[in-house]
Coordinates of C-alpha atoms and ligand atoms in Angstrom, one line a residue:
X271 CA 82.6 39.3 93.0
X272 CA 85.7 37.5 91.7
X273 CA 87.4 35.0 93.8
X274 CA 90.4 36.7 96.0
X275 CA 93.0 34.3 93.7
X276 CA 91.9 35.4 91.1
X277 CA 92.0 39.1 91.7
X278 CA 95.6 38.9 92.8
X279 CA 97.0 37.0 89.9
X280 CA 95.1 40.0 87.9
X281 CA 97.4 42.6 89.6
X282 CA 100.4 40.9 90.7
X283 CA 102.7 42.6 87.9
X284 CA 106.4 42.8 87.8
X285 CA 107.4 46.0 88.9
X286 CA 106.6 49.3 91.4
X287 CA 106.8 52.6 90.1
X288 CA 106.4 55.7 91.9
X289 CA 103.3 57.3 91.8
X290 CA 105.1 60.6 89.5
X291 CA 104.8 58.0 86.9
X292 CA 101.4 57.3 87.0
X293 CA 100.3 61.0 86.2
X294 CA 103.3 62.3 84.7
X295 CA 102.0 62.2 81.4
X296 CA 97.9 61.8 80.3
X297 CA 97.7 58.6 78.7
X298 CA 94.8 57.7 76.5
X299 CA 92.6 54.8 76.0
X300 CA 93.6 52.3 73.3
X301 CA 91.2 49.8 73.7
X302 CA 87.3 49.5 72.5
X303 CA 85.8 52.9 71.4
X304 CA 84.6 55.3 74.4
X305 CA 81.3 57.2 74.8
X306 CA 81.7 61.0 74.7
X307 CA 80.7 61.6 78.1
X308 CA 82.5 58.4 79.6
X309 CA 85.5 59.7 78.2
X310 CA 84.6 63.5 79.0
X311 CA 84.1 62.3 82.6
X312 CA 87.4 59.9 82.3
X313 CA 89.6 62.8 81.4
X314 CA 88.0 65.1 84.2
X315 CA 89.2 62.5 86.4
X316 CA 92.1 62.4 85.4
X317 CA 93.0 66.3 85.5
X318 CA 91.8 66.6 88.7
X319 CA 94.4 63.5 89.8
X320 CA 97.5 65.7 88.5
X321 CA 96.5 68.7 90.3
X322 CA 95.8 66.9 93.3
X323 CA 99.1 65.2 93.1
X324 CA 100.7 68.4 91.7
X325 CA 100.1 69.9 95.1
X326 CA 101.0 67.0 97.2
X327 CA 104.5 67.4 95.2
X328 CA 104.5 70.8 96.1
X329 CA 103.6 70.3 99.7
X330 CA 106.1 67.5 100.3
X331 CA 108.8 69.9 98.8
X332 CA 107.8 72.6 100.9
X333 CA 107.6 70.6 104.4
X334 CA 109.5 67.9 103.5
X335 CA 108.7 66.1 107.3
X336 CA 105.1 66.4 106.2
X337 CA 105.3 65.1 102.7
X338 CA 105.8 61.5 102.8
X339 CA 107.1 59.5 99.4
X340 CA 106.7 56.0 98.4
X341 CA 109.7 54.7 100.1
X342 CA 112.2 51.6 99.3
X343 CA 110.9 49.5 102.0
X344 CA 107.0 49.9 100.3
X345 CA 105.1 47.4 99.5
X346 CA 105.1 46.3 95.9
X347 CA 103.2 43.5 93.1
X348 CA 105.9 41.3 94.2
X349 CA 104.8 41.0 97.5
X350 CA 101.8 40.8 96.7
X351 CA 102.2 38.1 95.2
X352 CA 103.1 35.5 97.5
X353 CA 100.8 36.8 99.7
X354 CA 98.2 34.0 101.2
X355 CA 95.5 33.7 103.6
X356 CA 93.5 36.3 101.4
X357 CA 89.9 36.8 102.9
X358 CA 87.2 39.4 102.6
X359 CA 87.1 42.0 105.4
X360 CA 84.8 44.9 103.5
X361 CA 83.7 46.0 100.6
X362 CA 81.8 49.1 99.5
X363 CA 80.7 50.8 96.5
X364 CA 83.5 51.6 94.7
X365 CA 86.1 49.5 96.6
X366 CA 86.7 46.2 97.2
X367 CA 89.1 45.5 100.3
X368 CA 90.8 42.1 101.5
X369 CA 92.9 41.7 104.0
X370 CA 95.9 39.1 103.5
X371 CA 99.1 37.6 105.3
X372 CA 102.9 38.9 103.7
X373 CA 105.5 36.5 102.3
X374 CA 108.3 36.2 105.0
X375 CA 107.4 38.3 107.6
X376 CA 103.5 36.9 108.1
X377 CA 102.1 40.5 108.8
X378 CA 98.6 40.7 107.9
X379 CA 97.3 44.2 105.2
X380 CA 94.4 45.1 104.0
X381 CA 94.3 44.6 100.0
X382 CA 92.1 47.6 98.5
X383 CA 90.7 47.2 94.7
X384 CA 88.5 48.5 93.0
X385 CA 84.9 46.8 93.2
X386 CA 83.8 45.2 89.9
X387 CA 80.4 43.9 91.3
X388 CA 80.1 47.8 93.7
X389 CA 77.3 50.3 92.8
X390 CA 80.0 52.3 91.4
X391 CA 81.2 50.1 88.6
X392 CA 77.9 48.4 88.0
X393 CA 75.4 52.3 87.3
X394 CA 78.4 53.0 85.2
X395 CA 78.2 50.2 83.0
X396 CA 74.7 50.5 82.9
X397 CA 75.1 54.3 81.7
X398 CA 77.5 53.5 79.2
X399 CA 77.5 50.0 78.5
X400 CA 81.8 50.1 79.2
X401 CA 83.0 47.9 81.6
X402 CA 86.4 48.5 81.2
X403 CA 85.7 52.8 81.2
X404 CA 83.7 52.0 83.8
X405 CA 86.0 50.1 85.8
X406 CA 88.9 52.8 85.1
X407 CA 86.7 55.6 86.3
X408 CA 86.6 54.0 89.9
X409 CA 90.1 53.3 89.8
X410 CA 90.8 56.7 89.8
X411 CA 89.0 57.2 93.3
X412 CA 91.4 54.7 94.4
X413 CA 94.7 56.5 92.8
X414 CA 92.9 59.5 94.6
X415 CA 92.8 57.8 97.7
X416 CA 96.5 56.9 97.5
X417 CA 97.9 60.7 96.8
X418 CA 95.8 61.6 99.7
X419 CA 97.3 58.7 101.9
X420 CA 101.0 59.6 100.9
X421 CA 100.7 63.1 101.1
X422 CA 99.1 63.3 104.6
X423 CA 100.1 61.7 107.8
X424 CA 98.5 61.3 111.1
X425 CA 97.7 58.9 113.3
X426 CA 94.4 59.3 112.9
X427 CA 94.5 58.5 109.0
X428 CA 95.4 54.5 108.0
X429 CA 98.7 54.3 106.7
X430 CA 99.8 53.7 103.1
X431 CA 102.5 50.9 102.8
X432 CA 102.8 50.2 99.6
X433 CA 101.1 49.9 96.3
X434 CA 100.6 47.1 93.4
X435 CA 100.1 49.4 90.2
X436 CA 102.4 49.8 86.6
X437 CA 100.7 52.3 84.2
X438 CA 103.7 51.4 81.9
X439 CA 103.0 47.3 82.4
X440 CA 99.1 47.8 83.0
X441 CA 96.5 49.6 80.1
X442 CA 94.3 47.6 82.6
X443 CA 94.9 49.6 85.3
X444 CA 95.0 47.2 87.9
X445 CA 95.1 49.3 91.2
X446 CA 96.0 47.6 94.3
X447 CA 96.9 49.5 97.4
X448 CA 98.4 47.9 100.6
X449 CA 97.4 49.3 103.8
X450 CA 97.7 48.6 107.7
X451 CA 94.9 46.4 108.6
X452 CA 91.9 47.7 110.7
X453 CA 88.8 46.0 112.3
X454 CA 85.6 48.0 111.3
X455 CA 84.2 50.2 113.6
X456 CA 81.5 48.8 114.6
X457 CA 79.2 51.5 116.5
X458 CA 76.4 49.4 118.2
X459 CA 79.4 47.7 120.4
X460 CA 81.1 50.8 120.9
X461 CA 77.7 52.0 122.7
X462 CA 78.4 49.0 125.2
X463 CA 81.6 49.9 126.1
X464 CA 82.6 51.9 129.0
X465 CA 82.7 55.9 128.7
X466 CA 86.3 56.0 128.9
X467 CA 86.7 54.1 125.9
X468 CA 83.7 56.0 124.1
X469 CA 85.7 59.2 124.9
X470 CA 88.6 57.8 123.4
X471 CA 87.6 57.3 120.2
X472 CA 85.9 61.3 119.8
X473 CA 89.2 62.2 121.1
X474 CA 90.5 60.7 118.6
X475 CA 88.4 61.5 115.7
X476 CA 88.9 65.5 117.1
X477 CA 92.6 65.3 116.7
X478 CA 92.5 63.7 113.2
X479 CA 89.9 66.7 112.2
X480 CA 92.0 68.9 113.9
X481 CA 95.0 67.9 111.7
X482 CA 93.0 68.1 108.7
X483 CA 91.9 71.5 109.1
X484 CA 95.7 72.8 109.0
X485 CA 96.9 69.7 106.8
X486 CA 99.6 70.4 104.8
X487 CA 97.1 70.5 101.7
X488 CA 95.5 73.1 103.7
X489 CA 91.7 72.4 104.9
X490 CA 90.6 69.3 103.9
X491 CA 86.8 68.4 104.2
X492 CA 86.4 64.4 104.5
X493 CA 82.6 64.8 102.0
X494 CA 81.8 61.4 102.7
X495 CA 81.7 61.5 106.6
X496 CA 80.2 57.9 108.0
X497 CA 81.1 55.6 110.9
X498 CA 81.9 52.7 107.9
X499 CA 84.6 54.8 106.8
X500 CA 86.5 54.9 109.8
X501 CA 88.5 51.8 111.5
X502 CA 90.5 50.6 114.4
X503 CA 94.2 49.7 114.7
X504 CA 95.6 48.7 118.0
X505 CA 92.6 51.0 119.6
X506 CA 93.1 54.0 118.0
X507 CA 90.6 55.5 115.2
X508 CA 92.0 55.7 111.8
X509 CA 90.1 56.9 108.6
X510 CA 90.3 54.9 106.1
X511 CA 88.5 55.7 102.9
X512 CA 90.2 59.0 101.6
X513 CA 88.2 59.1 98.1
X514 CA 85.9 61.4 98.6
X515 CA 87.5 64.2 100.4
X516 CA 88.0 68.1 99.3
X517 CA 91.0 70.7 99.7
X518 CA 89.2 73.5 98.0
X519 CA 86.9 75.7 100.3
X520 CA 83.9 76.4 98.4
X521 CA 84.5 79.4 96.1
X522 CA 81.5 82.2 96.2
X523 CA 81.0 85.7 95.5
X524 CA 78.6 86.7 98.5
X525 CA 77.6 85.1 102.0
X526 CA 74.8 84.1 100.3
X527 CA 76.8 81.5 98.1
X528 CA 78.1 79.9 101.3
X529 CA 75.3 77.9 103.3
X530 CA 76.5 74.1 104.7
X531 CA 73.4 72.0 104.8
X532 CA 72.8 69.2 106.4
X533 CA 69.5 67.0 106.8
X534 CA 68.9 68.5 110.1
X535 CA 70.3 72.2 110.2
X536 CA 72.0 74.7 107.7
X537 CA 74.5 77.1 108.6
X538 CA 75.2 80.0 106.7
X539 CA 79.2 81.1 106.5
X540 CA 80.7 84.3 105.5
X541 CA 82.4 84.6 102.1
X542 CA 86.2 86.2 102.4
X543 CA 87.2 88.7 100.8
X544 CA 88.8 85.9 98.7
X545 CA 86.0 84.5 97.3
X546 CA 86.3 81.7 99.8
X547 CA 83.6 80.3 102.4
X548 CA 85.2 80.7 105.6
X549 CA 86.0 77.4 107.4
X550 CA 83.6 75.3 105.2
X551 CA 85.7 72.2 105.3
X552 CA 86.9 72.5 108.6
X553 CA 83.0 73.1 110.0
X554 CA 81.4 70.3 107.7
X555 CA 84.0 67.6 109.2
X556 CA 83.4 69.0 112.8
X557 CA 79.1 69.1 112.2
X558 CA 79.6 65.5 111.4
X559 CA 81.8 64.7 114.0
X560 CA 79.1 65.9 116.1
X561 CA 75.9 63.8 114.3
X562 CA 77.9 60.6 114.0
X563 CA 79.9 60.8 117.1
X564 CA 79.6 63.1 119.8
X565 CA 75.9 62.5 120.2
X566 CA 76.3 58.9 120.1
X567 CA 79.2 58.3 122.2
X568 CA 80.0 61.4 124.7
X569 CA 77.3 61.9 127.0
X570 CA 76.1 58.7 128.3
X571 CA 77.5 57.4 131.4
X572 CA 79.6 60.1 131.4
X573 CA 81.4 60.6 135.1
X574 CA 78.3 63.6 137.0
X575 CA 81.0 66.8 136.8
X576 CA 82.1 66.3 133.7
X577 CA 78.9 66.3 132.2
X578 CA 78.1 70.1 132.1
X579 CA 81.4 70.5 129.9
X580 CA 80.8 67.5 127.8
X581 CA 77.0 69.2 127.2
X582 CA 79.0 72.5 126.5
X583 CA 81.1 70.6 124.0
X584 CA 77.9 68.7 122.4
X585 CA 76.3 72.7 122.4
X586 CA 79.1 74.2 120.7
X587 CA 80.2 71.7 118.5
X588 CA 76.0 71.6 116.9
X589 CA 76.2 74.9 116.8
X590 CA 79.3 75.0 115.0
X591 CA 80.7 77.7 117.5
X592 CA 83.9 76.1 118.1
X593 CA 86.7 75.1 115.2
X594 CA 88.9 72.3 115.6
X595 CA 91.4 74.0 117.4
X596 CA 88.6 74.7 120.5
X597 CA 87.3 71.3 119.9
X598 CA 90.5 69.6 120.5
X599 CA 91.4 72.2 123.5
X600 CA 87.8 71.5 125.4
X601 CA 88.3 67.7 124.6
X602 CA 92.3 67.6 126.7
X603 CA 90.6 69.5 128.9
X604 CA 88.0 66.7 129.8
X605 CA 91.0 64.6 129.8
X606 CA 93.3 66.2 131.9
X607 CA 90.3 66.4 134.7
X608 CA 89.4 62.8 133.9
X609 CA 93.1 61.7 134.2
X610 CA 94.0 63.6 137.6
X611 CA 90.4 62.6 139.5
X612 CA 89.9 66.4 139.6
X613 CA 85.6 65.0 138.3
X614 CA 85.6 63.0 141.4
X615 CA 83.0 64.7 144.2
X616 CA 85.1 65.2 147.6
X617 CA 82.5 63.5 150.0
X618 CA 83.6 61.7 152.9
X619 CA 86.1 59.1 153.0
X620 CA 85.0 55.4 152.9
X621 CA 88.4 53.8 152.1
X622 CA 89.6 54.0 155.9
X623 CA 86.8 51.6 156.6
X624 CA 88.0 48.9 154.2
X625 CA 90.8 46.0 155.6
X626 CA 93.4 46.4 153.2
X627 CA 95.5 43.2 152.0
X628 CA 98.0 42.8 149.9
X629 CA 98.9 39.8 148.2
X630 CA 95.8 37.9 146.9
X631 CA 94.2 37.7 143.7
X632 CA 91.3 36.4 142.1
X633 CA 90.5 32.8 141.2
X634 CA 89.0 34.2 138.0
X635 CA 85.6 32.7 138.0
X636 CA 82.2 34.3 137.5
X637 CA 80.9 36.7 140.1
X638 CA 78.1 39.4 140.2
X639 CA 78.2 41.7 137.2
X640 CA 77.2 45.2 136.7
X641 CA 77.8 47.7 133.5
X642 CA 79.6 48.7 131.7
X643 CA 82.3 46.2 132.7
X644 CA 85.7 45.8 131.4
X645 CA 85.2 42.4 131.8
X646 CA 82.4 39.7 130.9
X647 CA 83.1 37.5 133.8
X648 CA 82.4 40.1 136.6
X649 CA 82.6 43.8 137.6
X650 CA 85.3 45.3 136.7
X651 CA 85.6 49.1 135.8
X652 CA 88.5 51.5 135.9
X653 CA 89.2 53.4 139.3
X654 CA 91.2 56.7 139.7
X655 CA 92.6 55.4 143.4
X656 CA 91.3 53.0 146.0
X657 CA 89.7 55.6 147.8
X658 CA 87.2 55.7 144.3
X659 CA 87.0 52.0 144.1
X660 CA 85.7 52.2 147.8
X661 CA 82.8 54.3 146.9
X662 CA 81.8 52.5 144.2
X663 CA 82.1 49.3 146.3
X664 CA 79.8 51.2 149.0
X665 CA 77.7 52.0 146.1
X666 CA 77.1 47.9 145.1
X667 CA 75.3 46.2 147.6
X668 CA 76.5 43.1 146.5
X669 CA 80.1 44.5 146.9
X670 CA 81.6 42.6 149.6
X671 CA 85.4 43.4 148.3
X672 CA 87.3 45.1 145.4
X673 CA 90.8 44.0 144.5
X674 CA 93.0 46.4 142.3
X675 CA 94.5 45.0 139.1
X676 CA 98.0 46.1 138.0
X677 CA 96.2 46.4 134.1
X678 CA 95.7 49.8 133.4
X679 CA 93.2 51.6 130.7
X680 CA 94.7 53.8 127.8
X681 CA 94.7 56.4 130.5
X682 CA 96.7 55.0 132.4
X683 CA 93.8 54.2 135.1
X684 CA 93.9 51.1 136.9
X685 CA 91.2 48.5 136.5
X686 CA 89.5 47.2 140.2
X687 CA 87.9 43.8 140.4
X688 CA 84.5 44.3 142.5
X689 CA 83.3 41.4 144.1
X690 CA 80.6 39.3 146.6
X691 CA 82.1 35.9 147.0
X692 CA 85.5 36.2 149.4
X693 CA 85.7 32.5 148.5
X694 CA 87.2 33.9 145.1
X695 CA 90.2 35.3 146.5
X696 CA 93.1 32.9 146.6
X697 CA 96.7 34.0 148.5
X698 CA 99.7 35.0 146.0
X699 CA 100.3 37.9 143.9
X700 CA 101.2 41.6 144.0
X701 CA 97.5 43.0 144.0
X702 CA 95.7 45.4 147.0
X703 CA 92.4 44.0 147.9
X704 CA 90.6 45.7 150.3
X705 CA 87.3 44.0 151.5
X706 CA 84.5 45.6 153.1
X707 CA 84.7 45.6 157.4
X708 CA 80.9 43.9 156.9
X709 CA 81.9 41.1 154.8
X710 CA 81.1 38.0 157.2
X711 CA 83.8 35.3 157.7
X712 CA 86.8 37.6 156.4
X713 CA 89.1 36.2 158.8
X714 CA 89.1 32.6 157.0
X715 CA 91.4 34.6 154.7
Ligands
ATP1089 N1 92.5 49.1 106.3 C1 91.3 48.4 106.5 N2 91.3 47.4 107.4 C2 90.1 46.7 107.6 N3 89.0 47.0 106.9 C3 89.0 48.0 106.1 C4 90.1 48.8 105.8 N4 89.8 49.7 104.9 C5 88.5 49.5 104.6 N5 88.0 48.5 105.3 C6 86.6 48.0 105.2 O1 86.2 48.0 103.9 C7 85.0 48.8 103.7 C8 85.1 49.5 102.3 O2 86.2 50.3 102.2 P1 86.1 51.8 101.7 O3 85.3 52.6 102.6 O4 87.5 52.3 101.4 O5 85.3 51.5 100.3 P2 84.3 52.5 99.5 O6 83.8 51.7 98.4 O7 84.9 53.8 99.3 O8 83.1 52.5 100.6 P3 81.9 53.5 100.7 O9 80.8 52.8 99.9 O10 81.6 53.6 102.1 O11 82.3 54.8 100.1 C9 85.0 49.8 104.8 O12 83.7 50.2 105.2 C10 85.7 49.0 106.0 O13 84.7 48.3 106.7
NAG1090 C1 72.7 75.1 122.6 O1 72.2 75.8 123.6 C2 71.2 76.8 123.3 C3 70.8 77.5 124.5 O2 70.4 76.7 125.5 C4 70.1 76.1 122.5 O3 69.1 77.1 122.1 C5 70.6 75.4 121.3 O4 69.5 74.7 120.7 C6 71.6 74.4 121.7 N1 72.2 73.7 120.6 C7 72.5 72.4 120.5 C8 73.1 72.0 119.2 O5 72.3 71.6 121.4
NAG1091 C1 94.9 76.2 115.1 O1 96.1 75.6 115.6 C2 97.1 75.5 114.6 C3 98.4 74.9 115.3 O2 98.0 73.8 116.1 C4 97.5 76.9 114.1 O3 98.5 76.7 113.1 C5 96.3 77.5 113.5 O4 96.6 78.8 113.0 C6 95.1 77.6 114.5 N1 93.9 78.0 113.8 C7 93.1 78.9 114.3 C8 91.9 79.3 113.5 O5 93.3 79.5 115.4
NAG1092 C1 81.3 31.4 146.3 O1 82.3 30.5 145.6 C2 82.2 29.2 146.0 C3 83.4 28.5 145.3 O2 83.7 29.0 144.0 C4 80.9 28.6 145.6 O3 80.9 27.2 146.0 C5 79.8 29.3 146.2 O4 78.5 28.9 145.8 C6 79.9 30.8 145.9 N1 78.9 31.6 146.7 C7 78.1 32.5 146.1 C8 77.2 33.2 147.0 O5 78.2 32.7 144.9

């Protein structure tokens, strides 16, 4: 792996070019002599760039809002090259991807290159004994990657903010793209968090797949579907690696030509009447959504009434019954109930019982813990209303009483403090705490 330096003084060249330069015209090797099939495979590459970026032209010009161009403000070599605190955040097998500081303004990116050292580049060279061919042939997943990120534009789908790359300047073509920095996704700690947050992130993958099944380059099938290829950005879910992804629907002549395997189940789709499976993309993303995700993160600790629609979703999503468009429609459904308390069971009221106070809060040290808390130091979960908080409370024997915060979840949901020792509640403050009528020595408050 070559030292971060070095790789940057590789690709910091003088100038940015839009990408219509890049594939406006098929440029040939110069260099050391090709094999056949290196070069075969080089130029398929190659043809398949300019359709793909053919059609992004033609879908920007069509809906321009949609259609996003390098702009003047992008990200160029020249940033690049004064950028500093350059360290390694990920790598994979055909990309290499460092995440860095900017000249002036201090923002950090993530620096995206193409692996030398990856399985990618290495089986090549092995093949064909061509580094450099070898090395060129990944660098057109990552051109790949970058017509996909300018040509589509979503939340859900890391943002492109500039590019280091001159085809005029650079036979080497030295690819670096500049993105918005993410944190991994890191699934065995999303299974600790609570299910609100879980939830959050399958809503957010549904309305990413939901834009990709009516994208503006029509359905588009993400082929290489994995937790490691999706990150976070200020909590929401973004994917990031866009190499390996397909606007065609599969062509076929009969049903028969269209079945969608997977490890654990096939499906078998109907074949239009032009020559298309039906809904192939849109079903493979929404399968995997479901074996990577939903499985995973939905169910567990779900709140008891929502559960039979979150099973429905889980049932329907395996069974590839619903499209996107249901997906997203059951999945704001389980929102909007969550969000207006409408899950909550009407049982009797035990918030009358609590002595309400306002104008305390917390001294912030340790007290009795329970799961899954917002909070390491204590219990601390997100409430609909006090009258919630109080049945919970009722629910903890070591609840003695709850305070609730003014920090809300991305639902908008307040988070309660529950708590045993009164001896951590301090006067001052705009909080409610309401402390249960059994609590000994209350009135020392
Ligand atoms: N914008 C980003 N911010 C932070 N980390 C990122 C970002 N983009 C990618 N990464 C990290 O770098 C890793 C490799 O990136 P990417 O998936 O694009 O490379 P790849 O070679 O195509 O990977 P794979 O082998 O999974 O196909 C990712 O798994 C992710 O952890
Ligand atoms: C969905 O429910 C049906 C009927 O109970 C069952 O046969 C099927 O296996 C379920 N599918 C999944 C993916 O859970
Ligand atoms: C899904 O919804 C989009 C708009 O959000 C619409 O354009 C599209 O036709 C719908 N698709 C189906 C299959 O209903
Ligand atoms: C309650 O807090 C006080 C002061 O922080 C501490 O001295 C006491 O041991 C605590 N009691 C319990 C039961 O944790």
């Amino acid at each position: 792996m070559p030292r971060p330096e070095a790789l940057l003084a590789l690709v910091a060249a003088p100038a940015l070019l839009a990408l219509t330069l890049v594939i406006s015209g098929p440029w040939r090797l110069t260099d050391a002599p090709l094999p056949p099939s290196l070069m075969q495979e080089l130029e398929r590459r190659e043809m398949d760039l300019s359709r793909l970026a053919a059609s992004a032209r033609a879908s920007a010009f069509s809906s321009p809002p949609l259609g996003r161009a390098v702009t003047s403000e992008a990200l160029g070599c020249a940033e690049l090259s004064g950028v500093t605190g350059v360290r390694l955040v990920g790598s994979g097998i055909t990309k290499l991807v460092l995440r860095a500081a900017l000249p002036l303004s201090g923002g950090e990116v993530a620096l995206k290159s193409v692996h030398t050292t990856g399985g990618d580049v290495s089986r090549c060279v092995q093949r064909y004994g061509h580094p450099r061919g070898c090395y060129r042939l990944a660098a057109y997943k990552l051109l790949k990657e970058m017509v996909f990120l300018q040509s589509l534009e979503h939340p859900g789908i890391i943002k492109l903010q500039g590019q280091c790359y001159n085809p005029s300047f650079d036979p080497e073509m030295k690819v670096v793209t500049i993105l918005e920095l993410g944190t991994p996704l890191e699934m065995i700690q999303l299974l600790q968090t609570p299910w609100e947050e879980r939830f959050k992130v399958c809503l957010d993958l549904v309305e990413l797949l939901h834009y990709l099944a009516n994208s503006p380059l029509g359905s588009v099938a993400l082929l290489d579907f994995q937790p490691r290829q999706f990150v976070m950005v200020n909590g929401l879910l973004k994917v990031t690696d866009m190499d390996d992804v397909s606007t065609e629907e599969l062509p076929c002549k009969g049903d028969e030509d269209c079945t969608l395997e997977f490890p654990t189940k096939t499906f078998s789709l109907k074949c239009t009447a032009h020559g298309k499976c039906e809904g192939i993309n849109e079903k493979r993303n929404l399968f995997n959504a479901y074996r990577y995700f939903f499985t995973y993160l939905l169910p567990h600790t779900a709140p008891f009434v929502l559960q039979p629609i979150l099973k429905e979703i889980l049932n329907a999503t395996g069974d590839l019954r619903y499209g996107a468009n249901e997906t997203l429609r059951a999945f704001q459904k389980v929102l909007h109930l969550y969000k207006a308390g409408l899950y909550l069971q009407k049982k009797s009221s035990h918030l009358k019982e609590y002595i309400a106070l306002k104008g305390f809060h917390t001294t912030g040290v340790e007290d009795y813990k329970c799961w899954p808390s917002y909070s390491h130091l204590g219990c601390m979960l997100s409430v609909h209303s006090a009258e919630e908080a109080a049945t919970i409370c009722n629910a903890h024997p070591q609840c003695q009483h709850f305070i609730i915060t003014l920090q809300t979840t991305w639902t908008g949901r307040p988070l309660a403090l529950f708590q045993s020792n009164l001896t951590d509640l301090i006067p001052g403050g705009d909080n409610m705490v309401y402390v249960k009528p059994s609590a000994t020595s209350w009135a020392s408050l």
